[in-house]
Tab-separated table of C-alpha atoms in Angstrom:
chain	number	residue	atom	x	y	z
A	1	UNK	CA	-75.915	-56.403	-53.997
A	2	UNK	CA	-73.281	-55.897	-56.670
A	3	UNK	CA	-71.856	-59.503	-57.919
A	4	UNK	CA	-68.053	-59.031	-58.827
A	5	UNK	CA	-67.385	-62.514	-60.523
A	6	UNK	CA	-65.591	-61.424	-64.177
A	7	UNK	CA	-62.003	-60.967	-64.329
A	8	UNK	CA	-62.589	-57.227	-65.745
A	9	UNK	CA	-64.382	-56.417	-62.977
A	10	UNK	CA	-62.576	-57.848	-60.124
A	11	UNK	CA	-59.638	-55.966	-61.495
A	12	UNK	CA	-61.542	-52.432	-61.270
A	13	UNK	CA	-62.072	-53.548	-57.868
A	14	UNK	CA	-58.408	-53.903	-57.322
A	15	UNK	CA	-57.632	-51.009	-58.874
A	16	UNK	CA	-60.261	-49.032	-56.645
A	17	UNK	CA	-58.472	-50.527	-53.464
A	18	UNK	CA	-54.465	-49.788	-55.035
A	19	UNK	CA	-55.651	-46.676	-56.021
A	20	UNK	CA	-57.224	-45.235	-52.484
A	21	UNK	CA	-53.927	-46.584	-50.664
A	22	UNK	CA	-51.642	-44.808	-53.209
A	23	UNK	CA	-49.804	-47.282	-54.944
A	24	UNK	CA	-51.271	-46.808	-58.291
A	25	UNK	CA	-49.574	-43.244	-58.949
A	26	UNK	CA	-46.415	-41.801	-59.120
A	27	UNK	CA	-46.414	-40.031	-56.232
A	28	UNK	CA	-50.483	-39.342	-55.043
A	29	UNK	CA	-49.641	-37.619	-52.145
A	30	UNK	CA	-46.736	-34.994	-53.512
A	31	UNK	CA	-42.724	-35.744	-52.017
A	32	UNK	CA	-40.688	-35.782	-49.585
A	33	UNK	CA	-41.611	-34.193	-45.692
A	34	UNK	CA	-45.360	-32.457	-46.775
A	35	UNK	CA	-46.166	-35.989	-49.005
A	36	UNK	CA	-45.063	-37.935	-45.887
A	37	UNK	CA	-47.505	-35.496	-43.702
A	38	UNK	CA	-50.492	-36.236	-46.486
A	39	UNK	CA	-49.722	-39.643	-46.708
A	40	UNK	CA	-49.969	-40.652	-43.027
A	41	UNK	CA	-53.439	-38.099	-42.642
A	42	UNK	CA	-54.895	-39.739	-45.742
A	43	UNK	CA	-53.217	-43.612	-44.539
A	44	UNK	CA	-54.765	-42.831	-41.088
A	45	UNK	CA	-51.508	-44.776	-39.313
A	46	UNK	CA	-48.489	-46.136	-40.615
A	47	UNK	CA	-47.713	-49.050	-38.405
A	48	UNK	CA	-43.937	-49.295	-36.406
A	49	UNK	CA	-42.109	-52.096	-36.423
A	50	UNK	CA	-38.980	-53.174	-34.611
A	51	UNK	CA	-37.574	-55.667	-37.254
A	52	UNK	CA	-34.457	-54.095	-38.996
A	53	UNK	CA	-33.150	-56.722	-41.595
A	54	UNK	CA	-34.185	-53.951	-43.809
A	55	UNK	CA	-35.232	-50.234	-43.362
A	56	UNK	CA	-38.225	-50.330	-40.345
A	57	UNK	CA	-41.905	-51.041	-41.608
A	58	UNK	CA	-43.099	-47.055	-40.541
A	59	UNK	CA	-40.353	-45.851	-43.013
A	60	UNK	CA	-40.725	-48.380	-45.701
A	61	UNK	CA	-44.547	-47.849	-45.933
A	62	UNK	CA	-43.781	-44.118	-46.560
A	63	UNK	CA	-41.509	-44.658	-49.130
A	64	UNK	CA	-43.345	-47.053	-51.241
A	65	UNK	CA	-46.013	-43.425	-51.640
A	66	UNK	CA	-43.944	-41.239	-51.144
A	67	UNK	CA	-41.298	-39.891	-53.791
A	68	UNK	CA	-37.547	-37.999	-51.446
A	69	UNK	CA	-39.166	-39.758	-48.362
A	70	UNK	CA	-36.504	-39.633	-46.070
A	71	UNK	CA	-36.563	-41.926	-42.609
A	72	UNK	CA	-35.533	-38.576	-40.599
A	73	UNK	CA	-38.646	-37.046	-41.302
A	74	UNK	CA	-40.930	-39.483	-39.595
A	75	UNK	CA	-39.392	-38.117	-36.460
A	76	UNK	CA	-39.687	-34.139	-37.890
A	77	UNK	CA	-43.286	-35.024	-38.180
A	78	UNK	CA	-43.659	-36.372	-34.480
A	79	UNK	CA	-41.478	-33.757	-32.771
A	80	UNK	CA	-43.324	-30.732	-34.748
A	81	UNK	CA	-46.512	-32.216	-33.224
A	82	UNK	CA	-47.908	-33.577	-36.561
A	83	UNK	CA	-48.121	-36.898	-36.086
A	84	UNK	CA	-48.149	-38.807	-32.288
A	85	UNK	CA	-47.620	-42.333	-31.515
A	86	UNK	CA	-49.844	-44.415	-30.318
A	87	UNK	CA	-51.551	-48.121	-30.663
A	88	UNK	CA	-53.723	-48.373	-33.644
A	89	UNK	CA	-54.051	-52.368	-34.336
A	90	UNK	CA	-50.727	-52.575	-32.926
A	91	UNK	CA	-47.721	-49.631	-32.361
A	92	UNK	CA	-48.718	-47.000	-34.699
A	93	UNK	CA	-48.088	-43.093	-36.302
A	94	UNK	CA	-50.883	-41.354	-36.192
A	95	UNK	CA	-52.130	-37.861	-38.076
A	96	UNK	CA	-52.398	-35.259	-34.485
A	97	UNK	CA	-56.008	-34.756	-35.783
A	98	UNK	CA	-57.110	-38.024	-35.148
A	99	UNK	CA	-56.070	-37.611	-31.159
A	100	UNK	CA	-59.217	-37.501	-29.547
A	101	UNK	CA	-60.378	-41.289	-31.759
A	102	UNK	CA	-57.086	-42.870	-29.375
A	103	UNK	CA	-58.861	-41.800	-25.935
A	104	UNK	CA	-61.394	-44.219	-25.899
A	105	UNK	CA	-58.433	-46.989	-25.279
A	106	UNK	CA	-57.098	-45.123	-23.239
A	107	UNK	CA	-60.055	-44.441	-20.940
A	108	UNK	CA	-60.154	-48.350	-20.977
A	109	UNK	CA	-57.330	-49.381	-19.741
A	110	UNK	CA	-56.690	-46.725	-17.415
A	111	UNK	CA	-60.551	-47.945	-15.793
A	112	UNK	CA	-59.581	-51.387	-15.514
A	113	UNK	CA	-62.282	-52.429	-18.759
A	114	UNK	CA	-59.447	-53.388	-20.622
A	115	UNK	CA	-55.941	-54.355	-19.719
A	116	UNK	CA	-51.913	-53.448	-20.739
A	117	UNK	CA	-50.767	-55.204	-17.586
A	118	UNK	CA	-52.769	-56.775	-15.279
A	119	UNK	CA	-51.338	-55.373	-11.964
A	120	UNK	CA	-49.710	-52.190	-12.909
A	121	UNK	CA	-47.413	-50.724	-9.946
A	122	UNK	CA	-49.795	-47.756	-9.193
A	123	UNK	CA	-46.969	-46.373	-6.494
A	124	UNK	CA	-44.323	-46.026	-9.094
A	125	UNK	CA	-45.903	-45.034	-11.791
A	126	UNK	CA	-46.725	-41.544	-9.436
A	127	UNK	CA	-43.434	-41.621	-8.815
A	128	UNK	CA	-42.354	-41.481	-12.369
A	129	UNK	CA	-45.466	-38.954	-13.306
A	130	UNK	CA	-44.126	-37.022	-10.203
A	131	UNK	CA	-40.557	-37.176	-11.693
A	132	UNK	CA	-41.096	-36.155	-15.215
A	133	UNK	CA	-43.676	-33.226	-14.619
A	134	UNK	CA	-40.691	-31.100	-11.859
A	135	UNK	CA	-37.325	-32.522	-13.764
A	136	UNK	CA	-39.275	-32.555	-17.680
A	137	UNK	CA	-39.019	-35.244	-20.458
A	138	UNK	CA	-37.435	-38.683	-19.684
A	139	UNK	CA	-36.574	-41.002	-22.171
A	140	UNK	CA	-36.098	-44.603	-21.619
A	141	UNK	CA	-32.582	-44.721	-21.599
A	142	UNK	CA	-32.242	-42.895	-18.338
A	143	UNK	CA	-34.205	-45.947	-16.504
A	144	UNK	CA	-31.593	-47.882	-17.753
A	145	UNK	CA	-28.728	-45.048	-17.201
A	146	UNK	CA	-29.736	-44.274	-13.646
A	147	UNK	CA	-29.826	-48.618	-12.820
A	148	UNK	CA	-26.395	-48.753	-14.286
A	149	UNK	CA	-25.045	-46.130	-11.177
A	150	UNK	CA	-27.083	-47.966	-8.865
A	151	UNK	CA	-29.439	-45.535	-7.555
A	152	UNK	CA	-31.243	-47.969	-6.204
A	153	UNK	CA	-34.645	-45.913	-6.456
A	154	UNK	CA	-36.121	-48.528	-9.032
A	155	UNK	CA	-35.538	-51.430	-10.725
A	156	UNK	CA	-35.337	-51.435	-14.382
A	157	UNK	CA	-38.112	-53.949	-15.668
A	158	UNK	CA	-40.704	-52.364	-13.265
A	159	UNK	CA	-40.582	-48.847	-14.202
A	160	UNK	CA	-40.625	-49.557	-17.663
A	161	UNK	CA	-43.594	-51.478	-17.514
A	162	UNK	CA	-44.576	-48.594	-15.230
A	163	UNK	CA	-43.983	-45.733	-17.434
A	164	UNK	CA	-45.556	-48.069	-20.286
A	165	UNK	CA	-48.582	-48.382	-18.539
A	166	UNK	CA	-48.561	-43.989	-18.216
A	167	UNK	CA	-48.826	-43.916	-21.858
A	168	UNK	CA	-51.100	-46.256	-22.649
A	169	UNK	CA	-53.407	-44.798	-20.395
A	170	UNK	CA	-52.597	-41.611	-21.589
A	171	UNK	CA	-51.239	-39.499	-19.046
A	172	UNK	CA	-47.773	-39.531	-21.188
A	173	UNK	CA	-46.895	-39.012	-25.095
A	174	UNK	CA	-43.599	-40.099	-26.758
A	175	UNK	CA	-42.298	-36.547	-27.962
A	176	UNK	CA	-39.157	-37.934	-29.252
A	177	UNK	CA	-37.417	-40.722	-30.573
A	178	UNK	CA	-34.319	-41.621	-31.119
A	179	UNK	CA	-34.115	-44.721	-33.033
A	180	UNK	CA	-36.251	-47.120	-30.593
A	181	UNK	CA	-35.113	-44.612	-27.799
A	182	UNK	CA	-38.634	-43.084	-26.711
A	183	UNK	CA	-38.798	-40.200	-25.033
A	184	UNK	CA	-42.257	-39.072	-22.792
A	185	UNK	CA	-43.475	-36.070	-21.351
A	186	UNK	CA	-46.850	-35.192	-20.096
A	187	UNK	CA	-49.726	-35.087	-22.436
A	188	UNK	CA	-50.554	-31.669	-21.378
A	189	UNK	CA	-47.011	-30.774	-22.382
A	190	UNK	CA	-46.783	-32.494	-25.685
A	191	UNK	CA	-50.245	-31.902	-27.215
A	192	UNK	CA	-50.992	-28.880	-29.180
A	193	UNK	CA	-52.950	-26.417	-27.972
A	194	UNK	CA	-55.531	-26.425	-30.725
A	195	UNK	CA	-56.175	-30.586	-30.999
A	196	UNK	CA	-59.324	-31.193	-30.073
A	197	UNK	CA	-59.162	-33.601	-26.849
A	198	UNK	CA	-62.703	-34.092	-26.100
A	199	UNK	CA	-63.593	-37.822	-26.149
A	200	UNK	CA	-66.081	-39.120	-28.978
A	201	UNK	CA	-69.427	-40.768	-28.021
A	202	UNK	CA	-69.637	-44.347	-30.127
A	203	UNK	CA	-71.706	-42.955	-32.806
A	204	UNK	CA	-68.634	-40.365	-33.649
A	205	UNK	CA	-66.036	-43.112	-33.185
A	206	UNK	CA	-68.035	-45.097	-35.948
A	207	UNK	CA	-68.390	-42.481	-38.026
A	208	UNK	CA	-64.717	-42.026	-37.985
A	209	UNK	CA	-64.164	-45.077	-38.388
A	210	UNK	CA	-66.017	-45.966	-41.170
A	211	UNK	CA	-65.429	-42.827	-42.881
A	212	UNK	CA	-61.706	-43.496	-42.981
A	213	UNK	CA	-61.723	-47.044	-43.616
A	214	UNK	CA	-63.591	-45.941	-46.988
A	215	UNK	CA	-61.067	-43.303	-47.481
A	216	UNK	CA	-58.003	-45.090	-47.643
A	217	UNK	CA	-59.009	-48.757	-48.696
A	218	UNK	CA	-61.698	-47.646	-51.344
A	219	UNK	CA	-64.070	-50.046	-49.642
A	220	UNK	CA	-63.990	-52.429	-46.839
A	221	UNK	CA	-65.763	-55.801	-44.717
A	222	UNK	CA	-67.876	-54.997	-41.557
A	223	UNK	CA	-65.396	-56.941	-39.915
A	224	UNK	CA	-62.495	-54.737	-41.969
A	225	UNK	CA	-63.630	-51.498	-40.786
A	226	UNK	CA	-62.552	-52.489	-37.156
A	227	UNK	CA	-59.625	-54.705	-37.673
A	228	UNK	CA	-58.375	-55.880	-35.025
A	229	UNK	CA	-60.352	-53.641	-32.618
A	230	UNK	CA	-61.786	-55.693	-29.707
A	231	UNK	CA	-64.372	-53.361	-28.868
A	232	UNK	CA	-67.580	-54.603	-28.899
A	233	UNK	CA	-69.521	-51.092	-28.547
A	234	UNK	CA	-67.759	-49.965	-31.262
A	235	UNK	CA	-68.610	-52.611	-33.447
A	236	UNK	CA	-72.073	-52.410	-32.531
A	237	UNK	CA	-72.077	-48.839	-33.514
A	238	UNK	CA	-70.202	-49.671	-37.014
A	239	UNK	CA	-72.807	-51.966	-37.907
A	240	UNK	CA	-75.645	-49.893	-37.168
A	241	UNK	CA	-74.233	-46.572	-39.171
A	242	UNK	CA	-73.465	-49.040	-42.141
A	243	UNK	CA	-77.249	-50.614	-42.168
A	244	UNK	CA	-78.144	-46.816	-42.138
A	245	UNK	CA	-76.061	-45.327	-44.665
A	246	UNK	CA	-77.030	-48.856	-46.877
A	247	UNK	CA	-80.757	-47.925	-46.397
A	248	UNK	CA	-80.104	-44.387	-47.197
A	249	UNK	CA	-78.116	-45.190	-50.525
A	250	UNK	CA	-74.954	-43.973	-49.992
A	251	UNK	CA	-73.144	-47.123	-49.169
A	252	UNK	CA	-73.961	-50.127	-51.293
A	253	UNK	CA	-72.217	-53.939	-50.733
A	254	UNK	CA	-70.481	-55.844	-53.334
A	255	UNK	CA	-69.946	-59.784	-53.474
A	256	UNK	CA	-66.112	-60.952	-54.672
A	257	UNK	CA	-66.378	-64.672	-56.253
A	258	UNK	CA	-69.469	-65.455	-54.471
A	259	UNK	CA	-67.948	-65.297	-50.853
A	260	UNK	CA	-66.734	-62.232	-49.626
A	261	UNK	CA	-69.287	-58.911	-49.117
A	262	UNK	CA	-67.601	-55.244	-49.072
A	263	UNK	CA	-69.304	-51.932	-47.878
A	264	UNK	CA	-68.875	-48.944	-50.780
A	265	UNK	CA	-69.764	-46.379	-51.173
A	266	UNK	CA	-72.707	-45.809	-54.076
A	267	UNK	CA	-71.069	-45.488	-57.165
A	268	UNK	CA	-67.268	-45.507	-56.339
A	269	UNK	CA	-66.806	-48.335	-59.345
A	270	UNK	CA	-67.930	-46.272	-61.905
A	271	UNK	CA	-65.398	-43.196	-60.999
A	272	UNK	CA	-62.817	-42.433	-63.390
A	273	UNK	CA	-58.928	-44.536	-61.831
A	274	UNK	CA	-55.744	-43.907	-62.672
A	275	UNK	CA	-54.388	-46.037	-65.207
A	276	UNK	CA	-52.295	-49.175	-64.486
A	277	UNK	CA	-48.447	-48.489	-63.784
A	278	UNK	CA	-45.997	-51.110	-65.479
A	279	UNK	CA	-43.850	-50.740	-62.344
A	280	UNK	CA	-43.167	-53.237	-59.216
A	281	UNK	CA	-43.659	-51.677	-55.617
A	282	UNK	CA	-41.572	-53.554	-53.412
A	283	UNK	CA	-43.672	-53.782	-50.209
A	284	UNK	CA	-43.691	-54.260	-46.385
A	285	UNK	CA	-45.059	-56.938	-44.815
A	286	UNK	CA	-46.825	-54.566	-42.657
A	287	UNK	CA	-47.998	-52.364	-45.445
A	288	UNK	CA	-51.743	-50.859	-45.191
A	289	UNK	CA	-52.047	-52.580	-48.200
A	290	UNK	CA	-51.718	-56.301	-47.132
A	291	UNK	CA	-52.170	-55.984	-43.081
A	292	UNK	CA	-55.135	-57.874	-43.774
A	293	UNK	CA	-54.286	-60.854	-44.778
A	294	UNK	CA	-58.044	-62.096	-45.759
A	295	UNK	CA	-59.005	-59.231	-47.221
A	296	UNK	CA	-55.577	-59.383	-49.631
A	297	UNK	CA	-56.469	-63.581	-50.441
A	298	UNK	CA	-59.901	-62.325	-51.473
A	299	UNK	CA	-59.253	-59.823	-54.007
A	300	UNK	CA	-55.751	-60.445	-54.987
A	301	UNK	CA	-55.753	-64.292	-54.454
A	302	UNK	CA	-52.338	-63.523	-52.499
A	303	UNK	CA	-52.194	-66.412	-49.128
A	304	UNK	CA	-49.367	-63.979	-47.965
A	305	UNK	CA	-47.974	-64.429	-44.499
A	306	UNK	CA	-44.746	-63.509	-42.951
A	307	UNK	CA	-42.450	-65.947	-41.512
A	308	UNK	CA	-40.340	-64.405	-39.061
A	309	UNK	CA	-42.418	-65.986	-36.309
A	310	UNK	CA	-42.455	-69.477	-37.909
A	311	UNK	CA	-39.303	-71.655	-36.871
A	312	UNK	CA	-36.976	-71.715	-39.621
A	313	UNK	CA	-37.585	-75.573	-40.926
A	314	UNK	CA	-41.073	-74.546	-41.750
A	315	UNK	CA	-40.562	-71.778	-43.472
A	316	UNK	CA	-41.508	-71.862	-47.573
A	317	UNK	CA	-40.197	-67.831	-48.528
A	318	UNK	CA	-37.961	-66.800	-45.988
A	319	UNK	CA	-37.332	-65.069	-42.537
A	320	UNK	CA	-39.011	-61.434	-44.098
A	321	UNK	CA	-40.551	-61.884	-47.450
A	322	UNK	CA	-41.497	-58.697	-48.793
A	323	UNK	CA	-44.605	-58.770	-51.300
A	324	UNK	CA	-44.123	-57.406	-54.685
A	325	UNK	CA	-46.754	-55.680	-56.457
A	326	UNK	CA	-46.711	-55.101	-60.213
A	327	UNK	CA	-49.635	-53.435	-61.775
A	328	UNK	CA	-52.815	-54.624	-60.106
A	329	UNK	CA	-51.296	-58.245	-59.001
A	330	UNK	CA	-49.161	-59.214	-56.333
A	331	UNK	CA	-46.594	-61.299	-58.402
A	332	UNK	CA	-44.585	-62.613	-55.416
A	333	UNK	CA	-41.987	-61.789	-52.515
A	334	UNK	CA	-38.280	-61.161	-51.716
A	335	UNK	CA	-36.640	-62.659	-49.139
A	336	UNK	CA	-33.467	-59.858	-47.587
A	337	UNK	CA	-31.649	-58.241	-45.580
A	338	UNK	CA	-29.181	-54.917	-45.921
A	339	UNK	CA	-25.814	-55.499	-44.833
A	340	UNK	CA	-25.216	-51.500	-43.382
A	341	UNK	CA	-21.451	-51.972	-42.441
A	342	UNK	CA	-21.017	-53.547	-46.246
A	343	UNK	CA	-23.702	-50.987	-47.752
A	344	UNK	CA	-24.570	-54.598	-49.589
A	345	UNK	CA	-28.570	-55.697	-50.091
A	346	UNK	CA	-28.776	-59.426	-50.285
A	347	UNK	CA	-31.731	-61.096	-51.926
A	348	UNK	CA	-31.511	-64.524	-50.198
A	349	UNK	CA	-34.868	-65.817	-52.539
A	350	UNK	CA	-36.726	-64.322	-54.780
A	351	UNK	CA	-40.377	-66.274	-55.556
A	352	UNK	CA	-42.591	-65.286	-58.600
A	353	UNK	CA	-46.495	-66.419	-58.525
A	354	UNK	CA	-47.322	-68.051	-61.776
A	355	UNK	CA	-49.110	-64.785	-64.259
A	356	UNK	CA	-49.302	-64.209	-67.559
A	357	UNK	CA	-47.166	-61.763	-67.648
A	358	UNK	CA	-43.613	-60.914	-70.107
A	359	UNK	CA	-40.043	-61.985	-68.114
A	360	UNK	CA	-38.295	-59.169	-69.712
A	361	UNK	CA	-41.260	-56.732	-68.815
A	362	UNK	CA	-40.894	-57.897	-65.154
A	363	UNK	CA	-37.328	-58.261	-65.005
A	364	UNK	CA	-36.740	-54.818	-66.353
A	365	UNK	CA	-39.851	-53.632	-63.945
A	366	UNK	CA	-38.233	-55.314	-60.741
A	367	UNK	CA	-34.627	-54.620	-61.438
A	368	UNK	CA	-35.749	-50.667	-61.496
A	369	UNK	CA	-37.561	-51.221	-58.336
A	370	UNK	CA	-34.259	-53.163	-56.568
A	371	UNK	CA	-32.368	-49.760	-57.948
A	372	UNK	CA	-34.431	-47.539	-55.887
A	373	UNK	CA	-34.940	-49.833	-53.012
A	374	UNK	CA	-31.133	-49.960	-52.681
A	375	UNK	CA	-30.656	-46.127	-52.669
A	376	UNK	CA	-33.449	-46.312	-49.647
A	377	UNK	CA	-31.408	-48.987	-47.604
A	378	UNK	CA	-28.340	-46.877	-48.269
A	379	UNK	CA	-26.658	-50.024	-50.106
A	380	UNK	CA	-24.370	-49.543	-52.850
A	381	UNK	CA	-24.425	-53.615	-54.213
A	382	UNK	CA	-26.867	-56.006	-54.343
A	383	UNK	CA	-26.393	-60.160	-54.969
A	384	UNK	CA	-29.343	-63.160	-55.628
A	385	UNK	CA	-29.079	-66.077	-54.047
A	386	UNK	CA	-32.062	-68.216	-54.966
A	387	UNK	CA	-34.873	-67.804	-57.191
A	388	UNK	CA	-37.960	-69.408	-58.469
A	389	UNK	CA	-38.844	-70.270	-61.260
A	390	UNK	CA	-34.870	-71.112	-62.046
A	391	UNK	CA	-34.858	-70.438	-65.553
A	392	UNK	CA	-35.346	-67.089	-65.321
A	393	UNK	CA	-32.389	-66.917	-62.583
A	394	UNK	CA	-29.434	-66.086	-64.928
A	395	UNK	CA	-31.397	-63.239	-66.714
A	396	UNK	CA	-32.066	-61.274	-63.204
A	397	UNK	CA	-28.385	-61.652	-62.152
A	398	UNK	CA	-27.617	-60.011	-65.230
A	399	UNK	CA	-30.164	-57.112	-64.838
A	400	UNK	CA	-29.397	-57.029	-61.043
A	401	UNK	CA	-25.184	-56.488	-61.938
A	402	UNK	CA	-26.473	-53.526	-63.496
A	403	UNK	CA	-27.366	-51.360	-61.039
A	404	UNK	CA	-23.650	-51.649	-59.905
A	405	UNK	CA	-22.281	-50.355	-62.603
């Protein structure tokens, strides 16, 4: 058992987990549409989000990597087959390799083990099946069109719960999307030809699993590697391959602050890490990054949690704080929302943690990052409402009336 107690060591630890979710470079996994296709394989999902008071969570997570990411191409990438949609921990993008790792849900629900909704309409969803395999794709607009004419053949709420329930069991795929328009076809229709669909045994699923937790976190908790995952088979068989690769010497656990134990592998704190970046990554609250909210209190001493669902008199940051990373410390969060009609960004708060770190290093750090984060939300002018501490208020309106000019 590695003991991770020092402040120099904790912060190699950090930099170990930044670095293996690629927000310590410049741009780890290249630009634009083939860095948005590496990012997502290496990620393992990028998780989509319906809340738009700024650009949607699956595009913002792929622009905090990835250098000329552009929100069209997560749609290039699912149309051209390279990436499918699917539930991960919740509604996720997906690398097309990793198909065969989503049938063991779907084999679940579709068997009763496990349930979407409890009494699915059997009798319509053939219908729809029937429907979309002679007349082709049908996107969830035309429930809604052919209701509006009156049709009369179904009623909108069950046969979208209907051809819900088709997907997650897996007899459809989303092959298109247009905004939060889905579009489904039959599996057999949308998968490629050469994805390999045969379903893994529990001892493949773990290895998967673990394998790719490891990848893209650097290291992780036996409770991490299946976050959120209610499958008790599969956490069985997690546990087992992790006592066996620990008593083989490739994985190894280290202790944070005398609490928390994490699973790496042997060795991965001595490799050679990118060096620390003096710029501030604006994130989303659904980043890979901080999705786990215990994991991101134990090694970043960040008690992050968004408020959107918490009524607005109890709220301490705002309706969609965004976390702001700068080097290897999450420094605080931004409260906003992009005005599209005005092309206007509006920081409603801004909240700094207390670090020992230079104002005019941070100021000059975050007002680069606001630059760029403006040019993503298409907004041409950006205003601050409220900010903490206060005294450093007038120096990052001054810095933020810059970017206008």
């Amino acid at each position: 058992m590695i003991e991770v107690n020092s402040p120099q060591d904790l912060a190699r630890l950090r930099r170990l987990s930044l670095s293996a979710q690629g927000l310590l470079q410049s741009q780890p996994f290249g630009q634009g549409l083939a860095g948005a296709r590496k990012a997502i394989n290496h990620l393992g999902y990028v998780q989509i989000d319906t809340i738009s008071v700024v650009e949607r969570a699956h595009h913002h997570v792929l622009h905090s990597r990835v250098p000329k990411f552009n929100p069209v191409m997560t749609n290039q990438m699912l149309v051209s087959g390279e990436i499918f949609e699917y539930w991960a921990h919740a509604a996720a993008f997906l690398p097309i390799s990793d198909f065969r790792f989503s049938l063991p849900y779907k084999h679940a629900i579709k068997n009763g083990q496990t349930h979407w909704y409890k009494t699915p309409d059997r009798k319509l969803m053939a219908e729809l099946l029937a429907r979309i395999r002679s007349d082709g794709p049908l996107r969830s607009r035309d429930i809604e069109t052919n209701r509006a004419r009156n049709t009369g053949w179904w009623d909108l709420k069950p046969a979208k719960k209907a051809l819900e329930q088709l997907y997650m069991e897996g007899d459809l795929m989303v092959s298109n999307r247009e905004g939060f328009q889905k579009t489904y076809d039959l599996t057999e229709r949308v998968l490629p030809s050469h994805i390999n669909s045969k379903m893994p045994d529990m001892e493949e699923f773990a290895e998967h699993i673990v394998d790719q937790q490891l990848r893209c976190h650097g290291f992780a908790s036996l409770k991490g590697f299946t976050y959120q995952r209610r499958n008790a088979g599969l956490r069985d068989a997690v546990k087992a391959l992790v006592n066996e690769r620990l008593a083989q010497g490739t994985l190894e656990q280290v202790r944070v602050n005398n609490s928390d134990v994490f699973l790496i592998e042997t060795g991965a704190l001595e490799r050679r890490l990118p060096r620390l970046s003096n710029r501030v990554s604006i994130l989303s609250p659904f980043d890979n990054a901080v999705i786990q909210r215990e994991r991101l209190k134990a090694l970043f001493d960040f008690d992050y949690q968004i408020e959107c669902y918490v009524p607005e008199a109890k709220r301490q940051y705002g309706y969609f704080s965004l976390p702001l990373l700068y080097q290897d410390q999450f420094i605080g969060r931004m409260d906003c929302k992009a005005h599209r009609k005005t092309r206007h960004l509006e920081i409603k708060s801004l909240y700094f943690e207390q670090h020992d770190f230079e104002a005019a290093a941070i100021i000059d750090a975050f007002t680069d990052a606001v630059a760029t984060f403006c040019r993503f939300q298409e907004c041409d002018s950006v205003s601050l409402t409220k900010v903490h501490p206060k005294n450093l208020a007038q120096q990052l309106c001054h810095a933020l009336h810059k970017i206008e000019e």
